[in-house]
Amino acid sequence: MTTASTGGTRWLSDEEQSVWRAYLHATTLLEDHLDRQLQRDAGMPHIYYALLVQLSQAPRRQMRMTELAKDAKITRSRLSHAVARLERNGWVRREDCPSDKRGQNAVLTDEGYEMLRRSAPGHVRAVRQAMFDRLTPEQVRSFGEIMQVIATGLEPEGTDADLPWLR
Amino acid sequence: MTTASTGGTRWLSDEEQSVWRAYLHATTLLEDHLDRQLQRDAGMPHIYYALLVQLSQAPRRQMRMTELAKDAKITRSRLSHAVARLERNGWVRREDCPSDKRGQNAVLTDEGYEMLRRSAPGHVRAVRQAMFDRLTPEQVRSFGEIMQVIATGLEPEGTDADLPWLR
DNA sequence: GACCTTTTCTTGAAAGTTGAACTAGATAGA
DNA sequence: TCTATCTAGTTCAACTTTCAAGAAAAGGTC
């Protein structure tokens, strides 16, 4: 394993390899950790919880399905299933969109909001303990930049983020 | 939203919130990206690929199930299913462990190795494009440190990493 | 309006994951 | 030895995700 090119492939350097390994370990451990924490304390996986948080911050606590899927970076299909489950739990309700008869609004119910209010402190604590309490302010800043770069690079084309005149 | 404590909960500051959001976006986009890339080019999800890589680097290209699960940070259950699938594909073979009759060794087959050799360049390219080619050397270094801190903090207790005299 | 394309969202089946229960073998103590 | 406990790995059922297919409405063009 070297940093040199071989047969056209630029392999990862030793440092890059170890960074990549650390990244994979940190992200899988953290995602598992949060999934378990939220499954225990809120009865749902992390991604579902994130959907409710998203809704709670939207005007009138509701969003069009497609918009919600985009913001959460998941497919519409996946969102359909997720909302169906959250609806069964009584935390989300679907409403027809008045302006577009194809459209659906996912609405956070009062029960959903209440559940969020109850479990938010525990979740924030978990995130802090796993990440922010272990990093210096300088590291947090740098980390934010790095994540931003990576996310932007993977954003599907034709997104606002790709239009230079909006930067 | 402030940085102050309220009712005992230290909420995230605005900066922390935006870092957290960026983290969630970057990691879900990247994991999706790699899953699709490998599903297309190697016929399996990223985690399965990572298992084969792990095996390819082990002595005699084999590992005990539990050890492999630990290294890959997944449950033994999940690994059982994964290896069953990889076995059906002919990329891995199970062998009884001679020294412990409960044990199984997962062995990377020649076909598995060959498949890895073919798809590695494309995978490395994807990782580079998504991450390393977008970061400065200084960012890569810092990123590695940060991921290391987070991973170590989430490592199950009683691990070597927690024994101070090994540091 | 008729026609074609695009967008929105859902569905169903196949694949993957989880957590608990279970079998079999190892380990340790009396 | 006998027993209790622990460890390795698998399996089952419930749940989640993916991918492809499809229904319904919207938007454009002639």
Tab-separated table of C-alpha atoms (C1' of nucleotides) in Angstrom:
chain	number	residue	atom	x	y	z
A	1	MET	CA	0.000	0.000	0.000
A	2	THR	CA	1.588	3.242	-1.094
A	3	THR	CA	0.551	6.680	-2.172
A	4	ALA	CA	1.699	6.075	-5.706
A	5	SER	CA	-0.485	5.451	-8.744
A	6	THR	CA	-0.488	1.875	-9.959
A	7	GLY	CA	-2.197	0.818	-13.119
A	8	GLY	CA	-4.182	4.020	-13.201
A	9	THR	CA	-5.701	3.673	-9.764
A	10	ARG	CA	-4.749	6.158	-7.114
A	11	TRP	CA	-4.964	3.989	-4.010
A	12	LEU	CA	-5.425	5.474	-0.577
A	13	SER	CA	-2.330	6.438	1.357
A	14	ASP	CA	-1.778	4.860	4.748
A	15	GLU	CA	-3.124	7.977	6.408
A	16	GLU	CA	-6.165	8.090	4.153
A	17	GLN	CA	-6.862	4.445	4.850
A	18	SER	CA	-6.763	4.958	8.560
A	19	VAL	CA	-8.974	8.033	8.311
A	20	TRP	CA	-11.436	6.098	6.190
A	21	ARG	CA	-11.513	3.238	8.656
A	22	ALA	CA	-12.027	5.647	11.543
A	23	TYR	CA	-14.843	7.308	9.627
A	24	LEU	CA	-16.613	4.016	8.983
A	25	HIS	CA	-16.237	2.942	12.588
A	26	ALA	CA	-17.357	6.242	14.065
A	27	THR	CA	-20.411	6.546	11.831
A	28	THR	CA	-21.627	2.980	12.256
A	29	LEU	CA	-21.076	3.055	16.014
A	30	LEU	CA	-22.817	6.396	16.343
A	31	GLU	CA	-25.759	5.470	14.164
A	32	ASP	CA	-26.220	2.215	16.083
A	33	HIS	CA	-25.924	4.049	19.355
A	34	LEU	CA	-28.576	6.604	18.455
A	35	ASP	CA	-30.850	3.977	16.942
A	36	ARG	CA	-30.786	2.028	20.172
A	37	GLN	CA	-31.152	5.101	22.343
A	38	LEU	CA	-34.195	6.283	20.425
A	39	GLN	CA	-35.694	2.847	20.022
A	40	ARG	CA	-35.549	2.546	23.778
A	41	ASP	CA	-36.684	6.047	24.704
A	42	ALA	CA	-38.964	6.990	21.825
A	43	GLY	CA	-39.914	3.691	20.219
A	44	MET	CA	-38.511	4.404	16.782
A	45	PRO	CA	-35.267	4.406	14.821
A	46	HIS	CA	-33.193	7.530	14.447
A	47	ILE	CA	-34.275	8.402	10.933
A	48	TYR	CA	-37.947	8.381	11.948
A	49	TYR	CA	-37.158	10.644	14.853
A	50	ALA	CA	-35.324	12.996	12.507
A	51	LEU	CA	-38.432	13.195	10.335
A	52	LEU	CA	-40.519	14.297	13.290
A	53	VAL	CA	-37.907	16.894	14.242
A	54	GLN	CA	-37.973	18.196	10.696
A	55	LEU	CA	-41.748	18.478	10.786
A	56	SER	CA	-41.705	20.171	14.171
A	57	GLN	CA	-39.578	22.957	12.736
A	58	ALA	CA	-41.700	23.503	9.637
A	59	PRO	CA	-44.402	26.180	9.468
A	60	ARG	CA	-47.671	24.779	10.840
A	61	ARG	CA	-45.681	21.624	11.634
A	62	GLN	CA	-46.343	20.175	8.214
A	63	MET	CA	-44.547	19.512	4.977
A	64	ARG	CA	-45.156	18.145	1.551
A	65	MET	CA	-43.897	14.580	1.241
A	66	THR	CA	-41.395	15.334	-1.494
A	67	GLU	CA	-39.968	18.303	0.362
A	68	LEU	CA	-39.600	16.263	3.522
A	69	ALA	CA	-37.895	13.463	1.634
A	70	LYS	CA	-35.486	15.923	0.038
A	71	ASP	CA	-34.600	17.586	3.316
A	72	ALA	CA	-34.056	14.253	5.028
A	73	LYS	CA	-32.077	12.895	2.064
A	74	ILE	CA	-34.200	9.788	1.682
A	75	THR	CA	-36.261	8.430	-1.185
A	76	ARG	CA	-39.970	9.164	-1.482
A	77	SER	CA	-40.636	5.466	-1.265
A	78	ARG	CA	-38.845	5.160	2.001
A	79	LEU	CA	-40.668	8.191	3.310
A	80	SER	CA	-44.032	6.736	2.320
A	81	HIS	CA	-43.367	3.641	4.385
A	82	ALA	CA	-41.982	5.662	7.275
A	83	VAL	CA	-44.931	8.038	7.397
A	84	ALA	CA	-47.319	5.108	7.212
A	85	ARG	CA	-45.674	3.693	10.308
A	86	LEU	CA	-45.617	7.016	12.139
A	87	GLU	CA	-49.272	7.470	11.236
A	88	ARG	CA	-50.068	4.109	12.812
A	89	ASN	CA	-48.345	5.396	15.944
A	90	GLY	CA	-50.482	8.503	15.897
A	91	TRP	CA	-47.535	10.864	15.644
A	92	VAL	CA	-48.144	12.009	12.095
A	93	ARG	CA	-51.295	12.554	10.082
A	94	ARG	CA	-51.627	12.833	6.310
A	95	GLU	CA	-53.642	15.619	4.734
A	96	ASP	CA	-54.475	16.212	1.108
A	97	CYS	CA	-52.727	19.210	-0.340
A	98	PRO	CA	-55.323	21.790	-1.406
A	99	SER	CA	-53.303	23.288	-4.259
A	100	ASP	CA	-52.087	20.039	-5.821
A	101	LYS	CA	-54.398	17.067	-5.784
A	102	ARG	CA	-51.499	14.652	-6.144
A	103	GLY	CA	-49.859	16.057	-3.062
A	104	GLN	CA	-49.907	15.004	0.541
A	105	ASN	CA	-48.924	16.958	3.605
A	106	ALA	CA	-47.374	15.096	6.487
A	107	VAL	CA	-48.572	16.816	9.645
A	108	LEU	CA	-47.031	16.362	13.075
A	109	THR	CA	-49.851	15.607	15.512
A	110	ASP	CA	-50.046	16.944	19.046
A	111	GLU	CA	-49.187	13.487	20.318
A	112	GLY	CA	-46.165	13.493	18.039
A	113	TYR	CA	-45.087	16.877	19.286
A	114	GLU	CA	-45.566	15.805	22.876
A	115	MET	CA	-43.509	12.687	22.316
A	116	LEU	CA	-40.774	14.801	20.765
A	117	ARG	CA	-40.798	17.208	23.706
A	118	ARG	CA	-40.402	14.308	26.114
A	119	SER	CA	-37.594	12.555	24.320
A	120	ALA	CA	-35.608	15.528	23.011
A	121	PRO	CA	-33.521	16.036	26.175
A	122	GLY	CA	-32.336	12.436	26.205
A	123	HIS	CA	-31.493	12.564	22.557
A	124	VAL	CA	-29.545	15.792	22.799
A	125	ARG	CA	-27.672	14.339	25.735
A	126	ALA	CA	-26.733	11.295	23.680
A	127	VAL	CA	-25.508	13.444	20.797
A	128	ARG	CA	-23.503	15.637	23.146
A	129	GLN	CA	-21.895	12.724	24.925
A	130	ALA	CA	-20.979	11.033	21.686
A	131	MET	CA	-19.757	14.053	19.787
A	132	PHE	CA	-19.748	17.630	21.018
A	133	ASP	CA	-18.528	17.039	24.539
A	134	ARG	CA	-15.504	15.252	23.142
A	135	LEU	CA	-14.414	17.897	20.651
A	136	THR	CA	-12.741	21.251	21.122
A	137	PRO	CA	-14.554	24.307	19.707
A	138	GLU	CA	-11.930	24.453	16.997
A	139	GLN	CA	-12.584	20.826	16.093
A	140	VAL	CA	-16.320	21.428	15.958
A	141	ARG	CA	-15.801	24.301	13.556
A	142	SER	CA	-13.466	22.312	11.346
A	143	PHE	CA	-15.734	19.279	11.461
A	144	GLY	CA	-18.673	21.384	10.295
A	145	GLU	CA	-16.733	22.635	7.309
A	146	ILE	CA	-15.635	19.162	6.338
A	147	MET	CA	-19.124	17.700	6.556
A	148	GLN	CA	-20.453	20.597	4.557
A	149	VAL	CA	-17.947	19.985	1.789
A	150	ILE	CA	-18.767	16.303	1.602
A	151	ALA	CA	-22.523	16.790	1.723
A	152	THR	CA	-22.428	19.452	-0.968
A	153	GLY	CA	-20.320	17.254	-3.192
A	154	LEU	CA	-22.879	14.457	-3.017
A	155	GLU	CA	-25.964	16.613	-3.369
A	156	PRO	CA	-27.951	15.565	-6.445
A	157	GLU	CA	-27.302	17.874	-9.373
A	158	GLY	CA	-29.705	20.623	-10.244
A	159	THR	CA	-29.997	21.575	-6.604
A	160	ASP	CA	-29.753	25.156	-5.410
A	161	ALA	CA	-26.417	24.303	-3.895
A	162	ASP	CA	-25.037	23.741	-7.369
A	163	LEU	CA	-26.086	27.075	-8.777
A	164	PRO	CA	-23.014	29.296	-8.503
A	165	TRP	CA	-25.029	32.533	-8.541
A	166	LEU	CA	-26.648	31.588	-5.284
A	167	ARG	CA	-23.412	31.232	-3.381
B	1	MET	CA	-32.474	28.328	20.483
B	2	THR	CA	-29.596	29.419	22.663
B	3	THR	CA	-26.472	27.987	24.180
B	4	ALA	CA	-27.853	28.328	27.682
B	5	SER	CA	-29.066	25.537	29.937
B	6	THR	CA	-32.823	25.384	30.320
B	7	GLY	CA	-34.517	23.040	32.705
B	8	GLY	CA	-31.351	21.014	33.035
B	9	THR	CA	-30.934	20.305	29.333
B	10	ARG	CA	-27.967	21.767	27.513
B	11	TRP	CA	-29.438	22.260	24.063
B	12	LEU	CA	-27.249	22.507	21.005
B	13	SER	CA	-25.974	25.930	20.025
B	14	ASP	CA	-26.805	27.223	16.559
B	15	GLU	CA	-23.380	26.206	15.359
B	16	GLU	CA	-23.660	22.762	16.886
B	17	GLN	CA	-27.055	22.287	15.304
B	18	SER	CA	-25.774	23.169	11.898
B	19	VAL	CA	-22.757	20.903	12.318
B	20	TRP	CA	-25.025	18.075	13.401
B	21	ARG	CA	-27.300	18.578	10.426
B	22	ALA	CA	-24.329	18.651	8.077
B	23	TYR	CA	-23.034	15.462	9.655
B	24	LEU	CA	-26.332	13.654	9.190
B	25	HIS	CA	-26.625	14.813	5.607
B	26	ALA	CA	-23.063	13.972	4.666
B	27	THR	CA	-23.166	10.518	6.202
B	28	THR	CA	-26.535	9.482	4.771
B	29	LEU	CA	-25.663	10.821	1.326
B	30	LEU	CA	-22.289	9.117	1.362
B	31	GLU	CA	-23.581	5.795	2.612
B	32	ASP	CA	-26.329	5.821	-0.017
B	33	HIS	CA	-23.838	6.764	-2.667
B	34	LEU	CA	-21.459	3.931	-1.822
B	35	ASP	CA	-24.284	1.435	-1.421
B	36	ARG	CA	-25.498	2.212	-4.910
B	37	GLN	CA	-22.027	2.268	-6.386
B	38	LEU	CA	-21.181	-1.136	-4.962
B	39	GLN	CA	-24.579	-2.621	-5.634
B	40	ARG	CA	-24.086	-1.665	-9.253
B	41	ASP	CA	-20.424	-2.633	-9.635
B	42	ALA	CA	-20.043	-5.502	-7.179
B	43	GLY	CA	-23.592	-6.713	-6.552
B	44	MET	CA	-23.672	-6.105	-2.822
B	45	PRO	CA	-24.178	-3.341	-0.273
B	46	HIS	CA	-21.267	-1.457	1.199
B	47	ILE	CA	-21.133	-3.284	4.509
B	48	TYR	CA	-20.850	-6.638	2.755
B	49	TYR	CA	-18.025	-5.306	0.665
B	50	ALA	CA	-16.302	-4.054	3.793
B	51	LEU	CA	-16.487	-7.554	5.246
B	52	LEU	CA	-14.709	-8.986	2.233
B	53	VAL	CA	-12.034	-6.296	2.457
B	54	GLN	CA	-11.555	-7.138	6.106
B	55	LEU	CA	-11.170	-10.819	5.274
B	56	SER	CA	-8.757	-10.090	2.440
B	57	GLN	CA	-6.425	-8.383	4.889
B	58	ALA	CA	-6.522	-11.126	7.516
B	59	PRO	CA	-3.894	-13.864	7.709
B	60	ARG	CA	-4.873	-16.725	5.406
B	61	ARG	CA	-7.825	-14.554	4.350
B	62	GLN	CA	-9.975	-15.904	7.137
B	63	MET	CA	-11.398	-14.824	10.448
B	64	ARG	CA	-13.491	-16.109	13.293
B	65	MET	CA	-17.059	-14.869	13.049
B	66	THR	CA	-17.001	-13.010	16.335
B	67	GLU	CA	-13.718	-11.319	15.544
B	68	LEU	CA	-14.998	-10.232	12.155
B	69	ALA	CA	-18.186	-8.882	13.695
B	70	LYS	CA	-16.187	-6.930	16.265
B	71	ASP	CA	-13.860	-5.436	13.697
B	72	ALA	CA	-16.735	-4.451	11.444
B	73	LYS	CA	-18.757	-3.089	14.371
B	74	ILE	CA	-21.824	-5.165	13.594
B	75	THR	CA	-23.759	-7.723	15.595
B	76	ARG	CA	-23.060	-11.419	15.265
B	77	SER	CA	-26.609	-11.879	14.064
B	78	ARG	CA	-26.164	-9.457	11.241
B	79	LEU	CA	-22.888	-11.077	10.333
B	80	SER	CA	-24.487	-14.529	10.232
B	81	HIS	CA	-26.995	-13.318	7.670
B	82	ALA	CA	-24.360	-11.469	5.695
B	83	VAL	CA	-21.991	-14.416	5.516
B	84	ALA	CA	-24.862	-16.690	4.529
B	85	ARG	CA	-25.558	-14.422	1.613
B	86	LEU	CA	-21.908	-14.052	0.629
B	87	GLU	CA	-21.607	-17.819	0.816
B	88	ARG	CA	-24.495	-18.196	-1.616
B	89	ASN	CA	-22.583	-15.868	-3.931
B	90	GLY	CA	-19.508	-18.047	-3.639
B	91	TRP	CA	-17.343	-15.262	-2.252
B	92	VAL	CA	-17.010	-16.651	1.233
B	93	ARG	CA	-16.851	-20.159	2.611
B	94	ARG	CA	-17.411	-21.308	6.184
B	95	GLU	CA	-15.021	-23.667	7.879
B	96	ASP	CA	-15.237	-25.298	11.260
B	97	CYS	CA	-12.691	-23.971	13.692
B	98	PRO	CA	-10.327	-26.796	14.702
B	99	SER	CA	-9.544	-25.489	18.168
B	100	ASP	CA	-13.075	-24.582	19.215
B	101	LYS	CA	-15.924	-26.728	18.012
B	102	ARG	CA	-18.432	-23.920	18.449
B	103	GLY	CA	-16.412	-21.693	16.189
B	104	GLN	CA	-16.637	-20.920	12.514
B	105	ASN	CA	-14.075	-19.341	10.254
B	106	ALA	CA	-15.272	-17.155	7.429
B	107	VAL	CA	-12.863	-17.698	4.557
B	108	LEU	CA	-12.585	-15.442	1.515
B	109	THR	CA	-12.689	-17.667	-1.565
B	110	ASP	CA	-10.600	-17.126	-4.678
B	111	GLU	CA	-13.724	-15.943	-6.458
B	112	GLY	CA	-14.286	-13.476	-3.665
B	113	TYR	CA	-10.752	-12.224	-3.883
B	114	GLU	CA	-11.004	-11.913	-7.615
B	115	MET	CA	-14.232	-9.958	-7.335
B	116	LEU	CA	-12.578	-7.649	-4.821
B	117	ARG	CA	-9.616	-7.091	-7.107
B	118	ARG	CA	-11.913	-6.153	-9.948
B	119	SER	CA	-14.117	-3.764	-8.027
B	120	ALA	CA	-11.571	-2.131	-5.730
B	121	PRO	CA	-10.462	0.561	-8.200
B	122	GLY	CA	-13.994	1.777	-8.758
B	123	HIS	CA	-14.682	1.838	-5.064
B	124	VAL	CA	-11.527	3.734	-4.203
B	125	ARG	CA	-12.382	6.207	-6.922
B	126	ALA	CA	-15.823	6.744	-5.414
B	127	VAL	CA	-14.370	7.290	-1.946
B	128	ARG	CA	-11.784	9.713	-3.304
B	129	GLN	CA	-14.291	11.715	-5.270
B	130	ALA	CA	-16.666	11.951	-2.359
B	131	MET	CA	-14.155	12.682	0.354
B	132	PHE	CA	-10.390	12.881	-0.054
B	133	ASP	CA	-10.249	14.827	-3.284
B	134	ARG	CA	-12.384	17.529	-1.688
B	135	LEU	CA	-10.361	17.998	1.478
B	136	THR	CA	-7.038	19.672	2.100
B	137	PRO	CA	-4.291	17.550	3.706
B	138	GLU	CA	-4.791	19.537	6.879
B	139	GLN	CA	-8.514	18.775	6.839
B	140	VAL	CA	-7.855	15.084	6.289
B	141	ARG	CA	-5.575	15.029	9.308
B	142	SER	CA	-8.041	16.875	11.496
B	143	PHE	CA	-10.931	14.738	10.254
B	144	GLY	CA	-9.050	11.590	11.188
B	145	GLU	CA	-8.497	12.820	14.711
B	146	ILE	CA	-12.134	13.757	15.142
B	147	MET	CA	-13.427	10.426	13.875
B	148	GLN	CA	-10.974	8.635	16.112
B	149	VAL	CA	-12.224	10.500	19.156
B	150	ILE	CA	-15.851	9.741	18.389
B	151	ALA	CA	-15.244	6.081	17.570
B	152	THR	CA	-13.211	5.543	20.712
B	153	GLY	CA	-15.884	7.174	22.838
B	154	LEU	CA	-18.502	4.762	21.520
B	155	GLU	CA	-16.393	1.645	21.648
B	156	PRO	CA	-18.005	-0.921	23.952
B	157	GLU	CA	-16.358	-0.956	27.354
B	158	GLY	CA	-13.788	-3.537	28.250
B	159	THR	CA	-12.113	-3.116	24.892
B	160	ASP	CA	-8.364	-2.727	24.527
B	161	ALA	CA	-8.959	0.866	23.592
B	162	ASP	CA	-10.198	1.476	27.106
B	163	LEU	CA	-7.173	0.089	28.862
B	164	PRO	CA	-4.981	3.063	29.675
B	165	TRP	CA	-1.793	1.017	29.936
B	166	LEU	CA	-2.030	0.118	26.269
B	167	ARG	CA	-2.043	3.692	25.074
C	1	DG	C1'	-59.314	19.579	-26.282
C	2	DA	C1'	-56.021	15.697	-27.298
C	3	DC	C1'	-51.554	14.037	-26.582
C	4	DC	C1'	-47.267	13.403	-24.407
C	5	DT	C1'	-44.189	14.052	-20.692
C	6	DT	C1'	-43.265	14.947	-15.959
C	7	DT	C1'	-44.213	14.996	-11.122
C	8	DT	C1'	-46.247	13.109	-6.833
C	9	DC	C1'	-46.991	9.551	-4.103
C	10	DT	C1'	-48.056	4.628	-3.116
C	11	DT	C1'	-47.564	-0.302	-3.381
C	12	DG	C1'	-45.630	-5.010	-3.296
C	13	DA	C1'	-42.003	-8.124	-3.263
C	14	DA	C1'	-37.312	-9.059	-2.234
C	15	DA	C1'	-33.447	-8.070	0.552
C	16	DG	C1'	-31.446	-6.592	4.838
C	17	DT	C1'	-31.531	-5.659	9.947
C	18	DT	C1'	-32.844	-6.280	14.771
C	19	DG	C1'	-33.479	-8.425	19.216
C	20	DA	C1'	-34.716	-12.337	21.568
C	21	DA	C1'	-34.631	-17.158	21.956
C	22	DC	C1'	-32.047	-21.185	21.261
C	23	DT	C1'	-28.302	-25.019	20.594
C	24	DA	C1'	-23.942	-26.617	21.413
C	25	DG	C1'	-19.592	-26.427	23.248
C	26	DA	C1'	-16.187	-24.296	26.608
C	27	DT	C1'	-14.976	-22.956	31.364
C	28	DA	C1'	-14.781	-22.814	36.230
C	29	DG	C1'	-15.912	-24.212	40.883
C	30	DA	C1'	-17.426	-27.407	44.491
D	1	DT	C1'	-17.718	-35.424	38.196
D	2	DC	C1'	-21.631	-32.542	38.352
D	3	DT	C1'	-23.394	-28.225	37.845
D	4	DA	C1'	-23.810	-23.596	36.825
D	5	DT	C1'	-22.351	-20.125	33.888
D	6	DC	C1'	-20.452	-18.186	29.836
D	7	DT	C1'	-19.376	-17.885	24.883
D	8	DA	C1'	-20.023	-18.827	19.697
D	9	DG	C1'	-22.954	-18.842	16.403
D	10	DT	C1'	-27.563	-19.462	14.293
D	11	DT	C1'	-32.499	-18.844	13.682
D	12	DC	C1'	-37.068	-16.830	13.852
D	13	DA	C1'	-40.361	-13.130	13.584
D	14	DA	C1'	-41.067	-8.410	13.270
D	15	DC	C1'	-39.575	-4.475	11.140
D	16	DT	C1'	-37.136	-1.438	7.664
D	17	DT	C1'	-35.214	-0.427	3.177
D	18	DT	C1'	-34.838	-0.895	-1.747
D	19	DC	C1'	-36.207	-1.194	-6.406
D	20	DA	C1'	-39.382	-1.486	-9.915
D	21	DA	C1'	-43.964	-0.774	-11.241
D	22	DG	C1'	-48.096	1.781	-11.264
D	23	DA	C1'	-52.144	5.269	-10.510
D	24	DA	C1'	-53.374	9.879	-10.628
D	25	DA	C1'	-52.849	14.659	-11.372
D	26	DA	C1'	-50.190	18.550	-13.503
D	27	DG	C1'	-47.902	20.919	-17.288
D	28	DG	C1'	-46.767	21.776	-22.004
D	29	DT	C1'	-47.576	21.734	-26.991
D	30	DC	C1'	-50.031	21.528	-31.066
